[in-house]
C-alpha cells in the first residue's frame, strides 16, 4: 500500500493513498465536523460541513470526497471554514421546524450537538416554517419531515446495508422530501423489513421509534459498524457459521 505524507494544520501526517482527507485526519487523531457522512456508508457529500481549505486553491473542498495526495496542504479549522459551518447549521435550522423543546431527540440530536459545538446561538435567516406532515403509518417507527435535514443516511443504510430500497427523494431543491416506496405511506411498503437501521442512523428526530416522547429517543449509528464487521468476518453467513461451530 502506498503511503503519502500531507500537512494538516501545519503538522505532517501519513495516510494511505486512496483515503479521503476526512479518513486520514480522523485516523491521525484529528477531527473534521460531518453530518451526512457515516462510517460504513458510501459518501454523499451533501451537507458541506466537512469543507476544508487546500493550500494553493481558493476553493473549499469537502473532506469526505477529497482524496489525499502527496504533499497536500490542508487546513481544517480556519476562520473562513468556521464561518461557513455556522452558516450551514443556521440554514438547516431555518429550513424546517426544529423545535428542540418538543422533539423526541432533544438532548441526543446530532444537529443540536453540532449547533452547540459551533456556537450557533441564534439564526440570522428567516425561518421558513413549512407545514409538513408526519407519517405514523409504520407499525414500529415514525417519520417527521419537520426534523429531516435530507442527509440521506436513511436511504444509504436501507439500500447498502439492509439491501432493501425503501427510501428515495422526491422533488428538487427546497421541495425535496424523503419518501418511502413510490411515495406511499411507510407502513404500506412491502419491502421494509422493519430492521430499524434507517432510524438508528438518522441524526435528528426525523425518524424515531413509535411511542418515544420528548427527549426519550437515543440512537446508535455505530450499530452499522457492528453489522458490517460481522458480515466481513463472515459471522452472518449461516454456512460458514455452521462450519465454524462444527470445528469447535
Ligand atoms: S426499517 Fe430497515 S428495511 Fe425498513 S426502511 Fe428502515 S432500513 Fe429500510
Ligand atoms: S429522515 Fe433522517 S436520515 Fe433520512 S434524510 Fe431525513 S434526517 Fe437524514
Ligand atoms: S460530511 Fe462531507 S459533505 Fe457532509
Tab-separated table of N, CA and C and ligand atoms in Angstrom, residues 138 141 154-155 157-159 162-167 180 186 189 191-199 207, ligand 1:
chain	number	residue	atom	x	y	z
A	138	UNK	N	-46.252	3.392	9.946
A	138	UNK	CA	-45.440	2.180	10.205
A	138	UNK	C	-45.782	1.630	11.588
A	141	UNK	N	-42.230	2.562	13.694
A	141	UNK	CA	-41.465	3.817	13.608
A	141	UNK	C	-42.318	4.984	13.103
A	154	UNK	N	-30.590	7.581	5.879
A	154	UNK	CA	-31.613	6.524	5.907
A	154	UNK	C	-31.621	5.759	4.592
A	155	UNK	N	-31.538	6.507	3.482
A	155	UNK	CA	-31.559	5.874	2.159
A	155	UNK	C	-30.374	4.946	1.995
A	157	UNK	N	-28.370	3.611	4.315
A	157	UNK	CA	-28.353	2.464	5.239
A	157	UNK	C	-29.309	1.380	4.755
A	158	UNK	N	-30.495	1.806	4.335
A	158	UNK	CA	-31.503	0.836	3.893
A	158	UNK	C	-31.035	0.131	2.621
A	159	UNK	N	-30.473	0.909	1.719
A	159	UNK	CA	-30.034	0.394	0.426
A	159	UNK	C	-28.783	-0.468	0.550
A	162	UNK	N	-28.996	-2.859	4.560
A	162	UNK	CA	-30.116	-3.794	4.725
A	162	UNK	C	-30.466	-4.498	3.418
A	163	UNK	N	-30.143	-3.817	2.287
A	163	UNK	CA	-30.447	-4.434	0.994
A	163	UNK	C	-31.880	-4.239	0.558
A	164	UNK	N	-32.636	-3.429	1.277
A	164	UNK	CA	-33.969	-3.031	0.806
A	164	UNK	C	-33.770	-1.681	0.123
A	165	UNK	N	-34.742	-1.216	-0.560
A	165	UNK	CA	-34.607	0.142	-1.120
A	165	UNK	C	-35.932	0.835	-0.873
A	166	UNK	N	-36.138	1.142	0.397
A	166	UNK	CA	-37.417	1.733	0.771
A	166	UNK	C	-37.438	3.234	0.489
A	167	UNK	N	-36.279	3.900	0.698
A	167	UNK	CA	-36.242	5.371	0.698
A	167	UNK	C	-35.805	5.955	-0.629
A	180	UNK	N	-41.037	7.100	1.005
A	180	UNK	CA	-40.915	5.650	1.140
A	180	UNK	C	-41.708	5.006	0.005
A	186	UNK	N	-45.221	4.788	4.705
A	186	UNK	CA	-44.148	3.854	5.083
A	186	UNK	C	-44.714	2.495	5.482
A	189	UNK	N	-45.231	-0.085	2.760
A	189	UNK	CA	-44.113	-0.598	1.955
A	189	UNK	C	-43.924	-2.076	2.244
A	191	UNK	N	-41.459	-3.840	1.127
A	191	UNK	CA	-40.038	-4.248	1.149
A	191	UNK	C	-39.346	-3.829	2.447
A	192	UNK	N	-40.034	-3.096	3.301
A	192	UNK	CA	-39.429	-2.723	4.591
A	192	UNK	C	-39.412	-3.946	5.500
A	193	UNK	N	-38.210	-4.278	5.974
A	193	UNK	CA	-38.063	-5.464	6.830
A	193	UNK	C	-38.241	-5.131	8.314
A	194	UNK	N	-38.481	-3.850	8.600
A	194	UNK	CA	-38.664	-3.365	9.988
A	194	UNK	C	-37.391	-3.496	10.809
A	195	UNK	N	-36.219	-3.474	10.125
A	195	UNK	CA	-34.952	-3.685	10.822
A	195	UNK	C	-34.560	-2.500	11.691
A	196	UNK	N	-35.017	-1.298	11.335
A	196	UNK	CA	-34.729	-0.109	12.142
A	196	UNK	C	-33.388	0.546	11.865
A	197	UNK	N	-32.669	0.089	10.857
A	197	UNK	CA	-31.344	0.689	10.598
A	197	UNK	C	-31.482	2.160	10.206
A	198	UNK	N	-32.497	2.469	9.407
A	198	UNK	CA	-32.696	3.873	8.998
A	198	UNK	C	-32.925	4.740	10.226
A	199	UNK	N	-33.663	4.229	11.180
A	199	UNK	CA	-33.963	5.007	12.394
A	199	UNK	C	-32.683	5.237	13.192
A	207	UNK	N	-36.621	10.444	12.260
A	207	UNK	CA	-37.035	9.043	12.355
A	207	UNK	C	-36.908	8.620	13.809
B	1	LIG	S1	-36.687	-0.400	8.813
B	1	LIG	FE1	-34.959	-1.361	7.644
B	1	LIG	S2	-35.936	-2.033	5.713
B	1	LIG	FE2	-37.398	-0.629	6.702
B	1	LIG	S3	-36.991	1.360	5.780
B	1	LIG	FE3	-35.700	1.246	7.630
B	1	LIG	S4	-33.710	0.400	6.990
B	1	LIG	FE4	-35.194	0.048	5.319
